[in-house]
Amino acid sequence: MKSLVLAIVLCISACLADVSHIVGKPVGILQDEKDLLPDGSFNFQYETENGIKASAQGNSDGTVVGSFQWIAPDGTPVHMTYTADQNGYKVHPNPSSSSHPVPQPIVSTLGNTHRP
């Protein structure tokens, strides 16, 4: 019974939450394609009106290659590619699109790729 009351209180709180700080109109989806094959391989890509794009290809062996891009608040286009395989996750920034140095904590995190 206490769990039910708690769940109801949480739902009411979520409904009454102040969302006035969310500014802007919804962003339209220009492209959204997904293919999932029986062998576990996949492809996806999407693009939004505000310049966000992403795509990836996954193979049945678990290898994934993809890219993503967006427009930074200062108007700079940012484009990254990545690979994920038996050697971990590696991000490859496009030097021509990244004029800002990557903060050291992020560089440290990227160096510690996940290995299952």
mmCIF file of N, CA and C in Angstrom:
data_model
loop_
_atom_site.group_PDB
_atom_site.id
_atom_site.type_symbol
_atom_site.label_atom_id
_atom_site.label_comp_id
_atom_site.label_asym_id
_atom_site.label_seq_id
_atom_site.Cartn_x
_atom_site.Cartn_y
_atom_site.Cartn_z
ATOM 1 N N MET A 1 0.825 -1.184 0.000
ATOM 2 C CA MET A 1 0.000 0.000 0.000
ATOM 3 C C MET A 1 0.875 1.255 0.000
ATOM 4 N N LYS A 2 1.950 1.229 0.815
ATOM 5 C CA LYS A 2 2.839 2.389 0.855
ATOM 6 C C LYS A 2 3.473 2.635 -0.510
ATOM 7 N N SER A 3 3.797 1.553 -1.214
ATOM 8 C CA SER A 3 4.401 1.691 -2.545
ATOM 9 C C SER A 3 3.432 2.343 -3.516
ATOM 10 N N LEU A 4 2.169 1.984 -3.431
ATOM 11 C CA LEU A 4 1.156 2.568 -4.310
ATOM 12 C C LEU A 4 1.001 4.057 -4.032
ATOM 13 N N VAL A 5 0.933 4.429 -2.771
ATOM 14 C CA VAL A 5 0.815 5.844 -2.400
ATOM 15 C C VAL A 5 2.046 6.615 -2.875
ATOM 16 N N LEU A 6 3.221 6.049 -2.676
ATOM 17 C CA LEU A 6 4.448 6.699 -3.123
ATOM 18 C C LEU A 6 4.447 6.874 -4.641
ATOM 19 N N ALA A 7 4.022 5.853 -5.367
ATOM 20 C CA ALA A 7 3.974 5.937 -6.831
ATOM 21 C C ALA A 7 3.006 7.027 -7.276
ATOM 22 N N ILE A 8 1.863 7.134 -6.635
ATOM 23 C CA ILE A 8 0.877 8.167 -6.981
ATOM 24 C C ILE A 8 1.439 9.551 -6.691
ATOM 25 N N VAL A 9 2.076 9.719 -5.538
ATOM 26 C CA VAL A 9 2.671 11.015 -5.186
ATOM 27 C C VAL A 9 3.751 11.393 -6.198
ATOM 28 N N LEU A 10 4.587 10.448 -6.594
ATOM 29 C CA LEU A 10 5.627 10.727 -7.584
ATOM 30 C C LEU A 10 5.029 11.112 -8.931
ATOM 31 N N CYS A 11 3.974 10.434 -9.339
ATOM 32 C CA CYS A 11 3.314 10.775 -10.611
ATOM 33 C C CYS A 11 2.719 12.176 -10.565
ATOM 34 N N ILE A 12 2.073 12.515 -9.475
ATOM 35 C CA ILE A 12 1.491 13.855 -9.337
ATOM 36 C C ILE A 12 2.595 14.903 -9.326
ATOM 37 N N SER A 13 3.689 14.628 -8.626
ATOM 38 C CA SER A 13 4.813 15.572 -8.597
ATOM 39 C C SER A 13 5.383 15.786 -9.988
ATOM 40 N N ALA A 14 5.513 14.721 -10.747
ATOM 41 C CA ALA A 14 6.044 14.845 -12.107
ATOM 42 C C ALA A 14 5.112 15.673 -12.984
ATOM 43 N N CYS A 15 3.815 15.493 -12.808
ATOM 44 C CA CYS A 15 2.847 16.254 -13.607
ATOM 45 C C CYS A 15 2.857 17.733 -13.251
ATOM 46 N N LEU A 16 3.156 18.057 -12.011
ATOM 47 C CA LEU A 16 3.140 19.448 -11.563
ATOM 48 C C LEU A 16 4.504 20.119 -11.669
ATOM 49 N N ALA A 17 5.499 19.424 -12.188
ATOM 50 C CA ALA A 17 6.855 19.979 -12.277
ATOM 51 C C ALA A 17 6.873 21.227 -13.155
ATOM 52 N N ASP A 18 7.720 22.175 -12.778
ATOM 53 C CA ASP A 18 7.867 23.421 -13.530
ATOM 54 C C ASP A 18 8.734 23.161 -14.755
ATOM 55 N N VAL A 19 8.152 23.311 -15.924
ATOM 56 C CA VAL A 19 8.893 23.119 -17.173
ATOM 57 C C VAL A 19 9.031 24.431 -17.940
ATOM 58 N N SER A 20 8.844 25.552 -17.240
ATOM 59 C CA SER A 20 8.914 26.851 -17.910
ATOM 60 C C SER A 20 10.319 27.173 -18.407
ATOM 61 N N HIS A 21 11.334 26.502 -17.870
ATOM 62 C CA HIS A 21 12.706 26.755 -18.298
ATOM 63 C C HIS A 21 13.020 26.113 -19.650
ATOM 64 N N ILE A 22 12.128 25.258 -20.138
ATOM 65 C CA ILE A 22 12.324 24.638 -21.444
ATOM 66 C C ILE A 22 11.841 25.621 -22.501
ATOM 67 N N VAL A 23 12.792 26.117 -23.294
ATOM 68 C CA VAL A 23 12.485 27.160 -24.262
ATOM 69 C C VAL A 23 12.702 26.619 -25.670
ATOM 70 N N GLY A 24 11.908 27.083 -26.590
ATOM 71 C CA GLY A 24 12.110 26.724 -27.988
ATOM 72 C C GLY A 24 11.029 25.809 -28.508
ATOM 73 N N LYS A 25 10.967 25.767 -29.817
ATOM 74 C CA LYS A 25 9.970 24.915 -30.457
ATOM 75 C C LYS A 25 10.546 23.517 -30.654
ATOM 76 N N PRO A 26 9.695 22.542 -30.833
ATOM 77 C CA PRO A 26 10.191 21.192 -31.106
ATOM 78 C C PRO A 26 11.003 21.171 -32.406
ATOM 79 N N VAL A 27 12.007 20.335 -32.444
ATOM 80 C CA VAL A 27 12.876 20.223 -33.616
ATOM 81 C C VAL A 27 12.370 19.076 -34.483
ATOM 82 N N GLY A 28 12.196 19.362 -35.766
ATOM 83 C CA GLY A 28 11.690 18.357 -36.692
ATOM 84 C C GLY A 28 12.741 17.322 -37.068
ATOM 85 N N ILE A 29 12.270 16.124 -37.355
ATOM 86 C CA ILE A 29 13.125 15.033 -37.812
ATOM 87 C C ILE A 29 13.071 15.018 -39.337
ATOM 88 N N LEU A 30 14.219 15.186 -39.988
ATOM 89 C CA LEU A 30 14.285 15.180 -41.443
ATOM 90 C C LEU A 30 14.465 13.770 -41.999
ATOM 91 N N GLN A 31 15.183 12.935 -41.266
ATOM 92 C CA GLN A 31 15.450 11.579 -41.719
ATOM 93 C C GLN A 31 15.576 10.679 -40.501
ATOM 94 N N ASP A 32 15.005 9.494 -40.580
ATOM 95 C CA ASP A 32 15.103 8.517 -39.496
ATOM 96 C C ASP A 32 14.954 7.132 -40.110
ATOM 97 N N GLU A 33 16.051 6.439 -40.280
ATOM 98 C CA GLU A 33 16.040 5.115 -40.895
ATOM 99 C C GLU A 33 16.741 4.118 -39.978
ATOM 100 N N LYS A 34 16.147 2.935 -39.868
ATOM 101 C CA LYS A 34 16.725 1.873 -39.037
ATOM 102 C C LYS A 34 16.540 0.537 -39.741
ATOM 103 N N ASP A 35 17.573 -0.260 -39.750
ATOM 104 C CA ASP A 35 17.502 -1.621 -40.278
ATOM 105 C C ASP A 35 18.148 -2.552 -39.266
ATOM 106 N N LEU A 36 17.407 -3.545 -38.825
ATOM 107 C CA LEU A 36 17.931 -4.566 -37.919
ATOM 108 C C LEU A 36 17.785 -5.909 -38.617
ATOM 109 N N LEU A 37 18.883 -6.567 -38.854
ATOM 110 C CA LEU A 37 18.865 -7.826 -39.589
ATOM 111 C C LEU A 37 18.903 -9.015 -38.633
ATOM 112 N N PRO A 38 18.416 -10.174 -39.075
ATOM 113 C CA PRO A 38 18.348 -11.353 -38.198
ATOM 114 C C PRO A 38 19.697 -11.795 -37.631
ATOM 115 N N ASP A 39 20.795 -11.517 -38.334
ATOM 116 C CA ASP A 39 22.107 -11.946 -37.833
ATOM 117 C C ASP A 39 22.664 -11.024 -36.751
ATOM 118 N N GLY A 40 21.904 -9.972 -36.386
ATOM 119 C CA GLY A 40 22.348 -9.043 -35.350
ATOM 120 C C GLY A 40 23.000 -7.797 -35.895
ATOM 121 N N SER A 41 23.258 -7.746 -37.186
ATOM 122 C CA SER A 41 23.834 -6.532 -37.767
ATOM 123 C C SER A 41 22.738 -5.474 -37.904
ATOM 124 N N PHE A 42 23.157 -4.212 -37.986
ATOM 125 C CA PHE A 42 22.181 -3.135 -38.071
ATOM 126 C C PHE A 42 22.781 -1.922 -38.771
ATOM 127 N N ASN A 43 21.906 -1.045 -39.199
ATOM 128 C CA ASN A 43 22.254 0.268 -39.745
ATOM 129 C C ASN A 43 21.232 1.251 -39.215
ATOM 130 N N PHE A 44 21.670 2.453 -38.888
ATOM 131 C CA PHE A 44 20.715 3.508 -38.595
ATOM 132 C C PHE A 44 21.312 4.842 -38.995
ATOM 133 N N GLN A 45 20.413 5.784 -39.268
ATOM 134 C CA GLN A 45 20.837 7.162 -39.493
ATOM 135 C C GLN A 45 19.650 8.065 -39.232
ATOM 136 N N TYR A 46 19.967 9.234 -38.695
ATOM 137 C CA TYR A 46 18.930 10.237 -38.515
ATOM 138 C C TYR A 46 19.526 11.622 -38.687
ATOM 139 N N GLU A 47 18.634 12.571 -38.954
ATOM 140 C CA GLU A 47 19.029 13.968 -39.120
ATOM 141 C C GLU A 47 17.880 14.837 -38.640
ATOM 142 N N THR A 48 18.217 15.912 -37.921
ATOM 143 C CA THR A 48 17.201 16.833 -37.426
ATOM 144 C C THR A 48 17.351 18.198 -38.084
ATOM 145 N N GLU A 49 16.320 19.024 -37.935
ATOM 146 C CA GLU A 49 16.324 20.364 -38.533
ATOM 147 C C GLU A 49 17.432 21.260 -37.995
ATOM 148 N N ASN A 50 17.880 21.010 -36.782
ATOM 149 C CA ASN A 50 18.883 21.887 -36.181
ATOM 150 C C ASN A 50 20.320 21.421 -36.410
ATOM 151 N N GLY A 51 20.541 20.532 -37.377
ATOM 152 C CA GLY A 51 21.897 20.158 -37.755
ATOM 153 C C GLY A 51 22.484 18.959 -37.052
ATOM 154 N N ILE A 52 21.706 18.266 -36.248
ATOM 155 C CA ILE A 52 22.201 17.054 -35.599
ATOM 156 C C ILE A 52 22.054 15.893 -36.575
ATOM 157 N N LYS A 53 23.129 15.131 -36.728
ATOM 158 C CA LYS A 53 23.119 13.950 -37.596
ATOM 159 C C LYS A 53 23.867 12.828 -36.890
ATOM 160 N N ALA A 54 23.418 11.611 -37.113
ATOM 161 C CA ALA A 54 24.127 10.445 -36.583
ATOM 162 C C ALA A 54 23.867 9.260 -37.495
ATOM 163 N N SER A 55 24.840 8.382 -37.564
ATOM 164 C CA SER A 55 24.673 7.145 -38.314
ATOM 165 C C SER A 55 25.610 6.094 -37.728
ATOM 166 N N ALA A 56 25.250 4.839 -37.920
ATOM 167 C CA ALA A 56 26.101 3.745 -37.444
ATOM 168 C C ALA A 56 25.783 2.483 -38.221
ATOM 169 N N GLN A 57 26.793 1.641 -38.309
ATOM 170 C CA GLN A 57 26.655 0.312 -38.887
ATOM 171 C C GLN A 57 27.233 -0.678 -37.892
ATOM 172 N N GLY A 58 26.450 -1.678 -37.572
ATOM 173 C CA GLY A 58 26.919 -2.714 -36.667
ATOM 174 C C GLY A 58 26.978 -4.050 -37.375
ATOM 175 N N ASN A 59 28.046 -4.776 -37.180
ATOM 176 C CA ASN A 59 28.208 -6.096 -37.791
ATOM 177 C C ASN A 59 27.803 -7.185 -36.814
ATOM 178 N N SER A 60 27.564 -8.364 -37.326
ATOM 179 C CA SER A 60 27.143 -9.475 -36.472
ATOM 180 C C SER A 60 28.230 -9.896 -35.483
ATOM 181 N N ASP A 61 29.486 -9.499 -35.731
ATOM 182 C CA ASP A 61 30.564 -9.823 -34.792
ATOM 183 C C ASP A 61 30.660 -8.827 -33.638
ATOM 184 N N GLY A 62 29.772 -7.830 -33.605
ATOM 185 C CA GLY A 62 29.765 -6.845 -32.528
ATOM 186 C C GLY A 62 30.516 -5.569 -32.837
ATOM 187 N N THR A 63 31.160 -5.475 -33.991
ATOM 188 C CA THR A 63 31.882 -4.267 -34.382
ATOM 189 C C THR A 63 30.891 -3.202 -34.836
ATOM 190 N N VAL A 64 31.083 -1.977 -34.352
ATOM 191 C CA VAL A 64 30.223 -0.858 -34.735
ATOM 192 C C VAL A 64 31.102 0.289 -35.205
ATOM 193 N N VAL A 65 30.724 0.903 -36.327
ATOM 194 C CA VAL A 65 31.395 2.081 -36.862
ATOM 195 C C VAL A 65 30.314 3.121 -37.087
ATOM 196 N N GLY A 66 30.560 4.345 -36.625
ATOM 197 C CA GLY A 66 29.537 5.363 -36.787
ATOM 198 C C GLY A 66 30.089 6.764 -36.739
ATOM 199 N N SER A 67 29.185 7.718 -36.858
ATOM 200 C CA SER A 67 29.564 9.126 -36.784
ATOM 201 C C SER A 67 28.397 9.925 -36.229
ATOM 202 N N PHE A 68 28.721 11.102 -35.703
ATOM 203 C CA PHE A 68 27.696 12.030 -35.249
ATOM 204 C C PHE A 68 28.212 13.440 -35.429
ATOM 205 N N GLN A 69 27.285 14.359 -35.601
ATOM 206 C CA GLN A 69 27.677 15.756 -35.743
ATOM 207 C C GLN A 69 26.561 16.654 -35.242
ATOM 208 N N TRP A 70 26.965 17.878 -34.865
ATOM 209 C CA TRP A 70 26.037 18.893 -34.403
ATOM 210 C C TRP A 70 26.687 20.247 -34.583
ATOM 211 N N ILE A 71 25.915 21.280 -34.353
ATOM 212 C CA ILE A 71 26.419 22.647 -34.411
ATOM 213 C C ILE A 71 26.580 23.130 -32.974
ATOM 214 N N ALA A 72 27.799 23.516 -32.600
ATOM 215 C CA ALA A 72 28.070 24.016 -31.250
ATOM 216 C C ALA A 72 27.364 25.358 -31.050
ATOM 217 N N PRO A 73 27.137 25.768 -29.798
ATOM 218 C CA PRO A 73 26.463 27.043 -29.531
ATOM 219 C C PRO A 73 27.125 28.250 -30.201
ATOM 220 N N ASP A 74 28.443 28.179 -30.426
ATOM 221 C CA ASP A 74 29.120 29.300 -31.086
ATOM 222 C C ASP A 74 29.045 29.213 -32.612
ATOM 223 N N GLY A 75 28.314 28.215 -33.138
ATOM 224 C CA GLY A 75 28.152 28.069 -34.577
ATOM 225 C C GLY A 75 29.159 27.157 -35.244
ATOM 226 N N THR A 76 30.090 26.622 -34.484
ATOM 227 C CA THR A 76 31.112 25.734 -35.031
ATOM 228 C C THR A 76 30.527 24.345 -35.281
ATOM 229 N N PRO A 77 30.683 23.812 -36.490
ATOM 230 C CA PRO A 77 30.231 22.439 -36.709
ATOM 231 C C PRO A 77 31.186 21.451 -36.040
ATOM 232 N N VAL A 78 30.638 20.465 -35.380
ATOM 233 C CA VAL A 78 31.421 19.437 -34.699
ATOM 234 C C VAL A 78 31.079 18.101 -35.350
ATOM 235 N N HIS A 79 32.097 17.345 -35.744
ATOM 236 C CA HIS A 79 31.889 16.057 -36.398
ATOM 237 C C HIS A 79 32.846 15.039 -35.792
ATOM 238 N N MET A 80 32.330 13.922 -35.384
ATOM 239 C CA MET A 80 33.138 12.858 -34.789
ATOM 240 C C MET A 80 32.786 11.536 -35.460
ATOM 241 N N THR A 81 33.771 10.680 -35.588
ATOM 242 C CA THR A 81 33.526 9.302 -35.992
ATOM 243 C C THR A 81 34.007 8.406 -34.856
ATOM 244 N N TYR A 82 33.508 7.189 -34.818
ATOM 245 C CA TYR A 82 33.912 6.281 -33.752
ATOM 246 C C TYR A 82 33.907 4.843 -34.251
ATOM 247 N N THR A 83 34.633 4.035 -33.543
ATOM 248 C CA THR A 83 34.608 2.591 -33.750
ATOM 249 C C THR A 83 34.480 1.930 -32.384
ATOM 250 N N ALA A 84 33.780 0.844 -32.363
ATOM 251 C CA ALA A 84 33.664 0.033 -31.149
ATOM 252 C C ALA A 84 33.846 -1.417 -31.586
ATOM 253 N N ASP A 85 34.832 -2.065 -31.005
ATOM 254 C CA ASP A 85 35.119 -3.447 -31.372
ATOM 255 C C ASP A 85 35.752 -4.162 -30.186
ATOM 256 N N GLN A 86 36.401 -5.277 -30.442
ATOM 257 C CA GLN A 86 37.015 -6.048 -29.358
ATOM 258 C C GLN A 86 38.111 -5.271 -28.641
ATOM 259 N N ASN A 87 38.584 -4.178 -29.235
ATOM 260 C CA ASN A 87 39.622 -3.353 -28.609
ATOM 261 C C ASN A 87 39.058 -2.163 -27.842
ATOM 262 N N GLY A 88 37.741 -2.036 -27.769
ATOM 263 C CA GLY A 88 37.124 -0.946 -27.023
ATOM 264 C C GLY A 88 36.438 0.072 -27.913
ATOM 265 N N TYR A 89 36.109 1.208 -27.323
ATOM 266 C CA TYR A 89 35.404 2.310 -27.988
ATOM 267 C C TYR A 89 36.399 3.428 -28.234
ATOM 268 N N LYS A 90 36.505 3.859 -29.486
ATOM 269 C CA LYS A 90 37.456 4.913 -29.833
ATOM 270 C C LYS A 90 36.747 5.996 -30.625
ATOM 271 N N VAL A 91 36.888 7.240 -30.174
ATOM 272 C CA VAL A 91 36.311 8.393 -30.863
ATOM 273 C C VAL A 91 37.418 9.085 -31.637
ATOM 274 N N HIS A 92 37.099 9.461 -32.863
ATOM 275 C CA HIS A 92 38.064 10.126 -33.732
ATOM 276 C C HIS A 92 37.489 11.481 -34.130
ATOM 277 N N PRO A 93 37.878 12.576 -33.455
ATOM 278 C CA PRO A 93 37.347 13.891 -33.829
ATOM 279 C C PRO A 93 37.898 14.321 -35.176
ATOM 280 N N ASN A 94 37.081 15.014 -35.923
ATOM 281 C CA ASN A 94 37.510 15.575 -37.197
ATOM 282 C C ASN A 94 38.259 16.861 -36.890
ATOM 283 N N PRO A 95 39.560 16.940 -37.155
ATOM 284 C CA PRO A 95 40.345 18.120 -36.767
ATOM 285 C C PRO A 95 39.834 19.417 -37.378
ATOM 286 N N SER A 96 39.284 19.370 -38.575
ATOM 287 C CA SER A 96 38.823 20.606 -39.208
ATOM 288 C C SER A 96 37.558 21.138 -38.565
ATOM 289 N N SER A 97 36.807 20.279 -37.857
ATOM 290 C CA SER A 97 35.566 20.750 -37.254
ATOM 291 C C SER A 97 35.713 21.037 -35.769
ATOM 292 N N SER A 98 36.841 20.732 -35.193
ATOM 293 C CA SER A 98 37.024 20.915 -33.760
ATOM 294 C C SER A 98 38.116 21.949 -33.510
ATOM 295 N N SER A 99 37.699 23.207 -33.368
ATOM 296 C CA SER A 99 38.682 24.260 -33.150
ATOM 297 C C SER A 99 38.946 24.504 -31.669
ATOM 298 N N HIS A 100 38.174 23.866 -30.810
ATOM 299 C CA HIS A 100 38.325 24.052 -29.375
ATOM 300 C C HIS A 100 39.073 22.865 -28.784
ATOM 301 N N PRO A 101 39.969 23.104 -27.843
ATOM 302 C CA PRO A 101 40.661 21.972 -27.222
ATOM 303 C C PRO A 101 39.685 21.145 -26.390
ATOM 304 N N VAL A 102 39.904 19.859 -26.371
ATOM 305 C CA VAL A 102 39.071 18.973 -25.567
ATOM 306 C C VAL A 102 39.561 19.060 -24.134
ATOM 307 N N PRO A 103 38.646 19.289 -23.158
ATOM 308 C CA PRO A 103 39.060 19.395 -21.756
ATOM 309 C C PRO A 103 39.775 18.125 -21.283
ATOM 310 N N GLN A 104 40.770 18.298 -20.430
ATOM 311 C CA GLN A 104 41.595 17.188 -19.966
ATOM 312 C C GLN A 104 40.784 16.057 -19.329
ATOM 313 N N PRO A 105 39.750 16.348 -18.508
ATOM 314 C CA PRO A 105 38.986 15.222 -17.946
ATOM 315 C C PRO A 105 38.346 14.359 -19.033
ATOM 316 N N ILE A 106 37.937 14.972 -20.125
ATOM 317 C CA ILE A 106 37.333 14.209 -21.221
ATOM 318 C C ILE A 106 38.404 13.404 -21.943
ATOM 319 N N VAL A 107 39.553 14.010 -22.168
ATOM 320 C CA VAL A 107 40.653 13.290 -22.812
ATOM 321 C C VAL A 107 41.020 12.069 -21.984
ATOM 322 N N SER A 108 41.079 12.228 -20.665
ATOM 323 C CA SER A 108 41.405 11.107 -19.778
ATOM 324 C C SER A 108 40.364 10.008 -19.884
ATOM 325 N N THR A 109 39.093 10.400 -19.953
ATOM 326 C CA THR A 109 38.015 9.425 -20.062
ATOM 327 C C THR A 109 38.094 8.675 -21.376
ATOM 328 N N LEU A 110 38.374 9.392 -22.463
ATOM 329 C CA LEU A 110 38.457 8.746 -23.770
ATOM 330 C C LEU A 110 39.610 7.760 -23.835
ATOM 331 N N GLY A 111 40.648 8.012 -23.072
ATOM 332 C CA GLY A 111 41.787 7.103 -23.067
ATOM 333 C C GLY A 111 41.486 5.785 -22.392
ATOM 334 N N ASN A 112 40.475 5.767 -21.539
ATOM 335 C CA ASN A 112 40.109 4.551 -20.814
ATOM 336 C C ASN A 112 38.952 3.873 -21.529
ATOM 337 N N THR A 113 39.224 3.254 -22.669
ATOM 338 C CA THR A 113 38.158 2.603 -23.418
ATOM 339 C C THR A 113 37.706 1.359 -22.694
ATOM 340 N N HIS A 114 36.441 1.037 -22.894
ATOM 341 C CA HIS A 114 35.849 -0.124 -22.245
ATOM 342 C C HIS A 114 36.256 -1.391 -22.983
ATOM 343 N N ARG A 115 36.719 -2.358 -22.244
ATOM 344 C CA ARG A 115 37.044 -3.663 -22.819
ATOM 345 C C ARG A 115 36.291 -4.726 -22.026
ATOM 346 N N PRO A 116 35.379 -5.433 -22.693
ATOM 347 C CA PRO A 116 34.587 -6.454 -21.969
ATOM 348 C C PRO A 116 35.413 -7.625 -21.508
#
